[in-house]
Short mmCIF file of C-alpha atoms and ligand atoms in Angstrom, two decimals:
data_model
loop_
_atom_site.label_atom_id
_atom_site.label_comp_id
_atom_site.label_asym_id
_atom_site.label_seq_id
_atom_site.Cartn_x
_atom_site.Cartn_y
_atom_site.Cartn_z
CA MET B 12 0.00 0.00 0.00
CA LYS B 13 1.26 3.47 -0.87
CA MET B 14 1.95 5.36 2.33
CA ALA B 15 0.51 8.83 2.60
CA SER B 16 3.07 11.60 2.72
CA GLN B 17 2.51 14.64 4.95
CA THR B 18 0.74 16.40 2.10
CA THR B 19 -1.01 13.50 0.29
CA ARG B 20 -3.78 11.74 2.12
CA THR B 21 -4.85 8.23 1.13
CA ARG B 22 -8.33 8.44 -0.44
CA TYR B 23 -10.27 5.56 1.05
CA VAL B 24 -13.79 4.16 0.90
CA LEU B 25 -15.53 2.25 3.69
CA VAL B 26 -17.63 -0.80 2.78
CA GLY B 27 -19.96 -2.07 5.51
CA THR B 28 -21.27 0.42 8.07
CA GLY B 29 -22.08 -1.83 10.99
CA ASN B 30 -20.48 -1.27 14.37
CA ARG B 31 -16.94 -2.12 13.27
CA GLY B 32 -16.88 -0.04 10.12
CA THR B 33 -18.52 2.96 11.75
CA THR B 34 -16.20 3.04 14.77
CA MET B 35 -12.77 1.54 14.04
CA TRP B 36 -12.48 2.49 10.35
CA GLY B 37 -14.81 5.53 10.31
CA ARG B 38 -15.15 7.75 13.36
CA GLU B 39 -11.91 6.70 15.11
CA LEU B 40 -9.78 6.60 11.98
CA LEU B 41 -10.81 10.13 11.03
CA ALA B 42 -10.39 11.36 14.61
CA GLY B 43 -6.81 10.13 14.91
CA TRP B 44 -5.35 9.71 11.44
CA SER B 45 -7.04 12.35 9.25
CA SER B 46 -3.70 13.85 8.28
CA HIS B 47 -3.02 10.52 6.53
CA VAL B 48 -6.44 9.47 5.21
CA GLU B 49 -9.47 11.01 3.56
CA LEU B 50 -12.84 9.23 3.55
CA VAL B 51 -14.25 9.77 0.06
CA GLY B 52 -17.12 7.25 -0.11
CA ILE B 53 -19.28 5.02 2.08
CA CYS B 54 -20.98 1.85 0.84
CA ASP B 55 -23.56 -0.41 2.46
CA LEU B 56 -26.40 -2.44 0.99
CA ASN B 57 -28.59 -0.83 3.66
CA LEU B 58 -28.60 2.89 2.88
CA MET B 59 -30.50 3.79 6.03
CA ARG B 60 -27.73 2.24 8.15
CA ALA B 61 -25.10 3.94 5.95
CA GLU B 62 -26.82 7.31 6.40
CA ARG B 63 -26.80 6.93 10.17
CA ALA B 64 -23.21 5.72 10.16
CA ARG B 65 -22.16 8.73 8.10
CA ALA B 66 -23.70 11.08 10.69
CA MET B 67 -21.95 9.17 13.52
CA ILE B 68 -18.64 9.32 11.66
CA GLY B 69 -19.10 13.06 11.04
CA SER B 70 -18.46 12.79 7.31
CA ASN B 71 -20.12 14.20 4.23
CA ALA B 72 -18.79 11.50 1.87
CA PRO B 73 -21.33 10.27 -0.70
CA LEU B 74 -23.29 7.07 0.03
CA TYR B 75 -23.56 4.08 -2.29
CA ALA B 76 -25.39 0.79 -2.21
CA ASP B 77 -23.62 -0.22 -5.44
CA PHE B 78 -19.93 -0.99 -4.81
CA ASP B 79 -19.01 -1.11 -8.51
CA ALA B 80 -20.55 2.30 -9.18
CA MET B 81 -18.67 3.76 -6.22
CA MET B 82 -15.34 2.37 -7.44
CA ALA B 83 -15.93 3.64 -10.98
CA GLU B 84 -16.87 7.14 -9.84
CA LEU B 85 -14.43 7.70 -6.99
CA LYS B 86 -11.38 5.60 -7.96
CA PRO B 87 -10.15 5.36 -4.33
CA ALA B 88 -6.61 4.23 -3.47
CA LEU B 89 -7.82 2.10 -0.56
CA VAL B 90 -10.92 0.02 0.23
CA ILE B 91 -11.63 -0.94 3.85
CA VAL B 92 -13.87 -4.01 4.06
CA CYS B 93 -16.17 -4.32 7.10
CA THR B 94 -19.00 -6.48 5.76
CA PRO B 95 -19.98 -10.00 6.95
CA ASP B 96 -17.14 -12.49 6.56
CA ASP B 97 -18.53 -14.50 3.64
CA THR B 98 -18.85 -11.33 1.53
CA HIS B 99 -15.24 -10.17 1.94
CA ASP B 100 -13.82 -12.06 -1.04
CA ASP B 101 -16.05 -10.46 -3.69
CA ILE B 102 -15.32 -6.97 -2.43
CA ILE B 103 -11.58 -7.56 -1.97
CA VAL B 104 -11.17 -9.00 -5.47
CA LYS B 105 -13.20 -6.27 -7.16
CA ALA B 106 -11.36 -3.57 -5.22
CA MET B 107 -7.97 -4.83 -6.36
CA GLU B 108 -9.18 -5.24 -9.94
CA ALA B 109 -10.24 -1.59 -9.81
CA GLY B 110 -6.69 -0.63 -8.78
CA ALA B 111 -7.10 -0.19 -5.01
CA ASP B 112 -5.28 -1.69 -2.05
CA VAL B 113 -7.42 -3.30 0.63
CA ILE B 114 -7.65 -3.52 4.38
CA SER B 115 -9.92 -6.44 5.19
CA GLU B 116 -11.46 -6.98 8.57
CA LYS B 117 -10.75 -10.43 9.93
CA PRO B 118 -11.31 -13.19 9.08
CA MET B 119 -9.99 -12.50 5.58
CA THR B 120 -12.61 -14.93 4.28
CA THR B 121 -14.43 -18.19 5.03
CA SER B 122 -13.42 -20.97 2.62
CA PHE B 123 -10.46 -22.53 0.85
CA GLU B 124 -11.77 -21.47 -2.58
CA LYS B 125 -12.24 -17.87 -1.44
CA ILE B 126 -8.70 -17.78 -0.05
CA GLU B 127 -7.35 -18.92 -3.41
CA ARG B 128 -9.44 -16.34 -5.22
CA ILE B 129 -8.15 -13.47 -3.10
CA ARG B 130 -4.52 -14.55 -3.27
CA GLU B 131 -4.66 -15.09 -7.05
CA ALA B 132 -6.18 -11.60 -7.55
CA GLU B 133 -3.56 -10.02 -5.31
CA LYS B 134 -0.79 -11.60 -7.34
CA ARG B 135 -2.42 -10.75 -10.67
CA THR B 136 -3.19 -7.12 -9.87
CA GLY B 137 -0.05 -6.31 -7.87
CA ARG B 138 -2.17 -4.69 -5.16
CA ARG B 139 -1.93 -5.45 -1.43
CA VAL B 140 -4.34 -6.91 1.11
CA ASP B 141 -3.79 -6.07 4.78
CA VAL B 142 -5.72 -8.14 7.31
CA SER B 143 -6.81 -6.43 10.50
CA PHE B 144 -5.09 -8.62 13.11
CA ASN B 145 -5.19 -6.05 15.88
CA TYR B 146 -4.39 -8.56 18.66
CA ARG B 147 -0.81 -8.74 17.35
CA PHE B 148 -0.48 -5.07 18.22
CA ALA B 149 -1.68 -5.28 21.83
CA PRO B 150 1.22 -4.17 24.07
CA THR B 151 1.24 -7.45 26.04
CA ALA B 152 1.34 -9.55 22.87
CA ALA B 153 4.23 -7.46 21.59
CA ARG B 154 6.13 -7.96 24.87
CA MET B 155 5.61 -11.74 24.80
CA LYS B 156 6.74 -11.84 21.18
CA GLU B 157 9.94 -10.00 22.15
CA LEU B 158 10.62 -12.45 24.98
CA ILE B 159 10.18 -15.47 22.71
CA GLN B 160 12.23 -13.89 19.93
CA ASP B 161 15.02 -13.00 22.37
CA GLY B 162 15.22 -16.65 23.49
CA ALA B 163 14.07 -15.95 27.07
CA ILE B 164 12.82 -19.55 27.45
CA GLY B 165 14.89 -21.25 24.76
CA GLU B 166 13.15 -23.13 21.97
CA VAL B 167 9.35 -23.20 22.40
CA THR B 168 8.06 -26.77 22.21
CA SER B 169 4.38 -26.42 23.16
CA VAL B 170 1.68 -23.84 23.88
CA ASP B 171 -1.40 -23.89 26.14
CA PHE B 172 -3.94 -21.37 24.80
CA HIS B 173 -7.46 -20.92 26.15
CA TRP B 174 -9.90 -18.17 25.21
CA TYR B 175 -12.98 -17.32 27.29
CA LEU B 176 -15.94 -15.31 25.96
CA ASP B 177 -18.48 -14.30 28.56
CA ASN B 178 -22.22 -14.65 28.28
CA ALA B 179 -22.57 -11.08 26.97
CA HIS B 180 -19.86 -11.06 24.28
CA GLY B 181 -20.07 -14.78 23.52
CA ALA B 182 -23.85 -14.66 23.19
CA ASP B 183 -23.61 -11.77 20.74
CA TYR B 184 -22.22 -14.09 18.08
CA PHE B 185 -25.33 -16.23 18.39
CA ARG B 186 -27.64 -13.24 17.84
CA ARG B 187 -26.42 -12.47 14.31
CA TRP B 188 -25.09 -13.93 11.04
CA HIS B 189 -22.07 -15.30 12.89
CA ALA B 190 -24.31 -18.12 14.15
CA PHE B 191 -24.38 -19.77 10.72
CA THR B 192 -21.44 -21.60 9.18
CA LYS B 193 -22.20 -20.30 5.70
CA HIS B 194 -21.68 -16.68 6.83
CA SER B 195 -18.88 -16.93 9.40
CA GLY B 196 -17.22 -20.31 8.80
CA SER B 197 -18.14 -20.90 12.50
CA LEU B 198 -16.27 -19.36 15.43
CA PHE B 199 -13.32 -21.64 14.61
CA VAL B 200 -12.91 -19.23 11.68
CA HIS B 201 -14.66 -15.99 12.66
CA LYS B 202 -13.24 -15.66 16.17
CA ALA B 203 -10.35 -18.12 16.31
CA THR B 204 -8.75 -16.52 13.23
CA HIS B 205 -7.34 -13.99 15.72
CA HIS B 206 -6.04 -16.73 17.98
CA PHE B 207 -4.60 -18.95 15.26
CA ASP B 208 -2.96 -15.89 13.74
CA LEU B 209 -1.41 -14.98 17.10
CA LEU B 210 0.02 -18.49 17.33
CA ASN B 211 1.44 -18.38 13.80
CA TRP B 212 2.98 -14.98 14.50
CA TYR B 213 4.42 -15.87 17.91
CA LEU B 214 5.82 -19.18 16.69
CA GLU B 215 6.96 -18.06 13.21
CA SER B 216 5.97 -21.42 11.82
CA ASP B 217 3.03 -22.84 9.87
CA PRO B 218 0.40 -25.19 11.29
CA VAL B 219 0.40 -28.50 9.43
CA GLU B 220 -2.15 -30.73 11.16
CA VAL B 221 -5.23 -30.11 13.30
CA LYS B 222 -7.53 -32.28 15.38
CA GLY B 223 -10.63 -30.43 16.49
CA PHE B 224 -13.70 -31.01 18.59
CA GLY B 225 -16.72 -28.74 18.59
CA GLN B 226 -20.26 -29.05 19.86
CA LEU B 227 -23.28 -26.84 20.21
CA LEU B 228 -23.99 -27.47 23.89
CA HIS B 229 -25.60 -24.29 25.18
CA TYR B 230 -27.14 -21.97 22.57
CA GLY B 231 -29.38 -22.83 19.61
CA ARG B 232 -31.62 -25.85 20.05
CA ASN B 233 -30.33 -26.32 23.64
CA GLY B 234 -32.30 -23.33 24.92
CA PRO B 235 -35.38 -23.84 27.13
CA PHE B 236 -37.53 -21.58 24.89
CA ARG B 237 -37.11 -19.29 21.96
CA GLY B 238 -38.60 -16.47 19.89
CA PRO B 239 -37.49 -14.69 16.75
CA ARG B 240 -35.91 -11.73 18.60
CA CYS B 241 -35.63 -10.20 22.06
CA LYS B 242 -37.72 -7.09 21.37
CA THR B 243 -40.90 -9.06 20.70
CA CYS B 244 -40.13 -12.19 22.73
CA PRO B 245 -42.74 -13.50 25.19
CA HIS B 246 -39.90 -15.01 27.29
CA LYS B 247 -37.93 -11.80 27.85
CA SER B 248 -38.61 -11.70 31.62
CA GLU B 249 -37.25 -15.21 32.17
CA CYS B 250 -34.38 -15.29 29.65
CA ASP B 251 -30.78 -14.86 30.86
CA TYR B 252 -29.88 -13.64 27.38
CA TYR B 253 -32.54 -10.96 26.95
CA MET B 254 -30.98 -7.96 25.20
CA ASP B 255 -32.61 -4.55 25.40
CA LEU B 256 -31.30 -2.91 22.26
CA ALA B 257 -32.93 0.42 23.18
CA ALA B 258 -30.65 0.60 26.24
CA ASP B 259 -27.71 1.17 23.88
CA PRO B 260 -28.48 4.32 21.83
CA PHE B 261 -25.57 3.73 19.45
CA LEU B 262 -26.54 0.17 18.53
CA ASP B 263 -30.23 1.05 18.54
CA ALA B 264 -29.72 3.87 16.00
CA LEU B 265 -27.48 1.77 13.78
CA TYR B 266 -29.57 -1.39 13.72
CA GLU B 267 -33.20 -1.04 14.94
CA GLU B 268 -34.94 1.19 12.39
CA PRO B 269 -32.57 0.11 9.58
CA SER B 270 -33.74 -3.48 10.19
CA ALA B 271 -36.97 -2.46 8.39
CA VAL B 272 -34.87 -2.26 5.20
CA ASP B 273 -33.10 -5.63 5.33
CA GLY B 274 -34.63 -7.66 8.18
CA TYR B 275 -31.26 -7.75 9.97
CA PHE B 276 -32.17 -7.85 13.67
CA ARG B 277 -29.34 -7.06 16.08
CA ASP B 278 -31.18 -8.89 18.90
CA ALA B 279 -32.17 -12.17 17.21
CA CYS B 280 -32.69 -15.14 19.53
CA VAL B 281 -29.60 -17.02 20.71
CA PHE B 282 -31.76 -20.14 20.95
CA ARG B 283 -32.90 -20.27 17.30
CA GLU B 284 -33.16 -23.90 16.27
CA ASP B 285 -31.29 -23.48 12.99
CA ILE B 286 -28.06 -22.21 14.59
CA ASP B 287 -25.42 -24.60 13.27
CA ILE B 288 -22.05 -23.56 14.75
CA PRO B 289 -20.36 -25.05 17.83
CA ASP B 290 -20.25 -22.96 21.00
CA THR B 291 -17.69 -25.17 22.78
CA MET B 292 -14.47 -25.89 20.88
CA THR B 293 -11.06 -27.44 21.38
CA ALA B 294 -8.22 -28.15 18.98
CA SER B 295 -4.78 -29.74 18.99
CA ILE B 296 -2.45 -28.23 16.42
CA ARG B 297 0.92 -29.48 15.22
CA TYR B 298 3.32 -27.01 13.64
CA ALA B 299 5.96 -27.52 10.96
CA SER B 300 8.56 -26.62 13.60
CA GLY B 301 7.27 -29.48 15.78
CA VAL B 302 5.51 -27.22 18.32
CA GLN B 303 2.29 -28.70 19.72
CA VAL B 304 -0.62 -26.45 20.71
CA SER B 305 -3.55 -27.17 22.97
CA TYR B 306 -6.34 -24.65 22.23
CA SER B 307 -9.88 -24.04 23.47
CA LEU B 308 -12.65 -21.48 22.90
CA ASN B 309 -15.72 -21.18 25.12
CA THR B 310 -18.61 -18.79 24.53
CA TYR B 311 -20.77 -18.71 27.69
CA MET B 312 -18.36 -18.16 30.56
CA PRO B 313 -18.80 -15.93 33.63
CA ILE B 314 -15.40 -14.45 32.69
CA GLU B 315 -13.89 -12.83 29.60
CA GLY B 316 -10.21 -13.01 28.72
CA HIS B 317 -7.56 -15.54 27.85
CA HIS B 318 -4.74 -17.60 29.19
CA ILE B 319 -1.61 -18.41 27.22
CA ALA B 320 1.55 -20.22 28.19
CA PHE B 321 4.60 -20.93 26.05
CA ASN B 322 6.56 -23.94 27.25
CA GLY B 323 10.22 -23.90 26.26
CA ARG B 324 13.32 -25.98 26.82
CA ARG B 325 14.62 -23.43 29.33
CA GLY B 326 11.46 -22.03 30.89
CA ARG B 327 7.88 -20.93 30.52
CA ILE B 328 6.12 -17.64 29.69
CA GLU B 329 2.66 -17.48 31.19
CA MET B 330 -0.02 -14.79 30.98
CA ARG B 331 -3.68 -14.56 31.97
CA GLN B 332 -5.37 -11.53 30.47
CA TYR B 333 -8.37 -10.39 32.50
CA GLU B 334 -10.99 -8.50 30.50
CA ARG B 335 -14.16 -8.94 32.60
CA GLN B 336 -14.82 -11.01 35.70
CA PRO B 337 -16.79 -10.64 38.94
CA TRP B 338 -13.73 -9.35 40.83
CA SER B 339 -11.36 -6.50 40.09
CA GLU B 340 -7.99 -6.69 38.44
CA PRO B 341 -5.43 -3.94 37.78
CA PRO B 342 -5.47 -2.26 34.31
CA ALA B 343 -2.35 -4.16 33.27
CA ASP B 344 -1.30 -7.69 32.33
CA GLU B 345 1.22 -9.68 34.31
CA ILE B 346 3.58 -11.89 32.34
CA LEU B 347 5.34 -14.54 34.39
CA LEU B 348 8.73 -15.40 32.96
CA VAL B 349 9.77 -18.58 34.74
CA LYS B 350 13.29 -19.86 34.11
CA SER B 351 14.09 -23.58 34.43
CA PHE B 352 16.91 -25.04 36.54
CA GLY B 353 16.59 -22.63 39.44
CA GLY B 354 16.45 -19.48 37.30
CA GLY B 355 13.52 -18.11 39.31
CA VAL B 356 10.65 -15.96 38.11
CA GLU B 357 10.44 -12.46 36.70
CA ARG B 358 7.09 -10.67 36.94
CA ILE B 359 6.65 -8.31 34.00
CA TRP B 360 3.74 -5.85 34.17
CA VAL B 361 2.46 -4.39 30.91
CA PRO B 362 -0.05 -1.53 31.36
CA HIS B 363 -3.18 -1.49 29.20
CA GLU B 364 -3.23 1.39 26.74
CA PRO B 365 -6.32 3.41 25.76
CA GLY B 366 -8.47 2.31 22.82
CA GLY B 367 -9.73 -1.04 21.57
CA HIS B 368 -7.83 -4.24 22.37
CA TYR B 369 -5.82 -2.47 25.09
CA GLY B 370 -4.12 -0.20 22.59
CA GLY B 371 -3.79 -2.76 19.77
CA ASP B 372 -6.26 -0.97 17.48
CA ASN B 373 -4.39 2.36 17.74
CA ARG B 374 -0.97 0.79 17.31
CA MET B 375 -2.18 -1.08 14.22
CA ARG B 376 -3.58 2.09 12.63
CA ASP B 377 -0.28 3.87 13.38
CA MET B 378 1.65 1.05 11.72
CA ILE B 379 -0.52 1.06 8.59
CA PHE B 380 -1.02 4.79 8.11
CA LYS B 381 1.95 6.63 9.62
CA PRO B 382 4.77 6.88 7.09
CA GLY B 383 8.08 5.38 8.18
CA SER B 384 6.69 3.04 10.87
CA ASN B 385 9.24 0.41 11.89
CA ASP B 386 7.69 -3.06 11.77
CA ARG B 387 10.45 -4.74 13.79
CA LEU B 388 8.09 -7.38 15.23
CA LYS B 389 6.50 -8.12 11.83
CA GLN B 390 3.06 -7.18 13.15
CA ARG B 391 1.57 -5.96 9.90
CA ALA B 392 -0.33 -8.90 8.40
CA GLY B 393 -0.98 -9.66 4.75
CA SER B 394 -3.04 -12.18 2.82
CA ARG B 395 -0.79 -15.14 3.64
CA ALA B 396 -1.32 -14.61 7.36
CA GLY B 397 -5.03 -14.11 6.69
CA ALA B 398 -5.07 -17.42 4.81
CA MET B 399 -3.10 -19.50 7.31
CA SER B 400 -5.32 -18.65 10.27
CA VAL B 401 -8.53 -19.32 8.30
CA LEU B 402 -7.12 -22.63 7.05
CA THR B 403 -6.46 -23.68 10.64
CA GLY B 404 -10.05 -22.88 11.59
CA LEU B 405 -11.48 -24.68 8.57
CA ALA B 406 -9.35 -27.72 9.36
CA ALA B 407 -10.50 -27.69 13.00
CA LEU B 408 -14.14 -27.48 11.93
CA GLN B 409 -13.77 -30.24 9.36
CA SER B 410 -12.08 -32.44 11.94
CA ALA B 411 -14.78 -31.70 14.51
CA ARG B 412 -17.53 -32.62 12.05
CA ALA B 413 -15.99 -35.54 10.19
CA GLY B 414 -13.52 -36.93 12.73
CA GLY B 415 -9.83 -37.64 12.27
CA SER B 416 -7.13 -35.07 11.97
CA VAL B 417 -6.93 -32.71 9.00
CA ALA B 418 -3.78 -31.62 7.18
CA ILE B 419 -3.35 -27.97 6.22
CA GLU B 420 -2.41 -27.17 2.61
CA PRO B 421 0.92 -25.33 2.41
CA GLN B 422 0.50 -21.77 1.13
CA PRO B 423 2.82 -19.95 -1.23
CA ALA B 424 4.67 -16.89 0.15
N1 LIG V 24 -10.82 -7.00 14.30
C1 LIG V 24 -11.77 -7.01 15.22
O1 LIG V 24 -11.48 -7.01 16.39
C2 LIG V 24 -13.22 -7.01 14.79
C3 LIG V 24 -14.23 -6.67 15.71
C4 LIG V 24 -15.55 -6.69 15.26
C5 LIG V 24 -15.85 -7.04 13.95
N2 LIG V 24 -14.85 -7.37 13.09
C6 LIG V 24 -15.14 -7.75 11.69
O2 LIG V 24 -15.71 -6.64 11.01
C7 LIG V 24 -16.65 -7.08 10.04
C8 LIG V 24 -17.98 -6.36 10.28
O3 LIG V 24 -18.47 -6.68 11.57
P1 LIG V 24 -19.75 -5.91 12.18
O4 LIG V 24 -19.93 -6.44 13.55
O5 LIG V 24 -19.63 -4.46 11.99
O6 LIG V 24 -20.89 -6.49 11.20
P2 LIG V 24 -22.38 -5.96 10.97
O7 LIG V 24 -23.18 -7.12 10.57
O8 LIG V 24 -22.81 -5.19 12.16
O9 LIG V 24 -22.24 -4.93 9.77
C9 LIG V 24 -21.98 -5.36 8.45
C10 LIG V 24 -22.56 -4.33 7.48
O10 LIG V 24 -22.23 -4.76 6.14
C11 LIG V 24 -23.37 -4.51 5.31
N3 LIG V 24 -23.25 -5.41 4.15
C12 LIG V 24 -23.52 -6.73 4.06
N4 LIG V 24 -23.19 -7.23 2.84
C13 LIG V 24 -22.71 -6.16 2.13
C14 LIG V 24 -22.21 -6.03 0.83
N5 LIG V 24 -22.10 -7.07 -0.01
N6 LIG V 24 -21.84 -4.79 0.41
C15 LIG V 24 -21.93 -3.71 1.23
N7 LIG V 24 -22.39 -3.80 2.52
C16 LIG V 24 -22.77 -5.00 2.95
C17 LIG V 24 -24.55 -4.79 6.20
O11 LIG V 24 -25.71 -4.14 5.72
C18 LIG V 24 -24.07 -4.20 7.53
O12 LIG V 24 -24.41 -2.85 7.67
C19 LIG V 24 -16.72 -8.60 10.16
O13 LIG V 24 -15.89 -9.21 9.19
C20 LIG V 24 -16.16 -8.87 11.55
O14 LIG V 24 -15.52 -10.12 11.67
C21 LIG V 24 -13.55 -7.34 13.49
#
């Protein structure tokens, strides 16, 4: 991607004006990086949502429902893709064919064929796809990467990695399109793409074989009752998952009235019988380097956060990130660096930074948009990284559904 100079701003268009597009790549991007970028067009199939998003962003860029018409008229240098996961590939490919670079929200896409399509178009057009792996940029992740890279625990031989979504955040995936494999590839793809990418980045190796388990044990058909959506549900007084959309003016404005246009309800029932993704997942992953990973993802916990431990020949790096729990924790992460053979323990505190993902979102935007940024930890992620993490998730899902372990296709550089 061509970096903006002090005088030239990158002309970008935003595609998809849901929560993520409106905040991360609209309002916040213009608030912090407007000397580097200029928002010249906004596209969403739902023009009422786009109109509201434009007001929230504070822009006067023209609105389009037709992506092709927008590209032809505006000829932007950059397209930022914030639509549902299964629609990314079409937009990414068309954007590059029209001469633009792309930032795609994660996951880059949802199937093997779509990965191939995106990577072929990138090669053919000579454009660039960035994938928004903001977790790489979180200060604690960066510190752990430095420790591993500097050999603090010798060669890493295995990783314990467990991610906990609480019954607010976790449930939210079951309210929307994410709850269907055809749109999200399941949470093994939609959510775990972040986690598998972190592993690939920390370990600097490719996953080669995955054994996964996944079951729908709590949401979907497991619920005691159901309705189409919370707002009209007869069970709202007895449901632990009742969501009052009107209590959140931002979400209410962006989704409630615009749902009349496209029938997209932000508060659909988490117990719908046709939900087909697992809510309880584990995977064992073997890397080309020989590292073994034990991974899990749970979506209805009383806590939110994650635990990761790198086990090495000369020690262990361990970190439990607390995001939400019914007790208080300091606004910082504690990394335990434990050295083998009597080397003792070092407690390393990394303060949380302001902004999404404890500062990761801001650091990522700095890296992408500020000219001359030094990517010494190789945090900026392209289409290969986007592909590898999705392939891991697809392999885990296939293994969970069909049994056996699944090999991951090697990807070209
Ligand atoms: N990196 C992160 O931490 C992070 C966090 C949240 C969401 N995301 C990603 O951002 C993306 C958007 O998430 P969201 O929660 O805002 O979704 P959303 O469903 O709230 O919004 C998606 C918007 O895209 C529009 N849309 C659908 N198909 C379209 C098309 N073909 N062309 C134009 N517009 C179209 C919809 O009308 C909707 O307004 C997803 O890929 C998600 O995985 C990433």
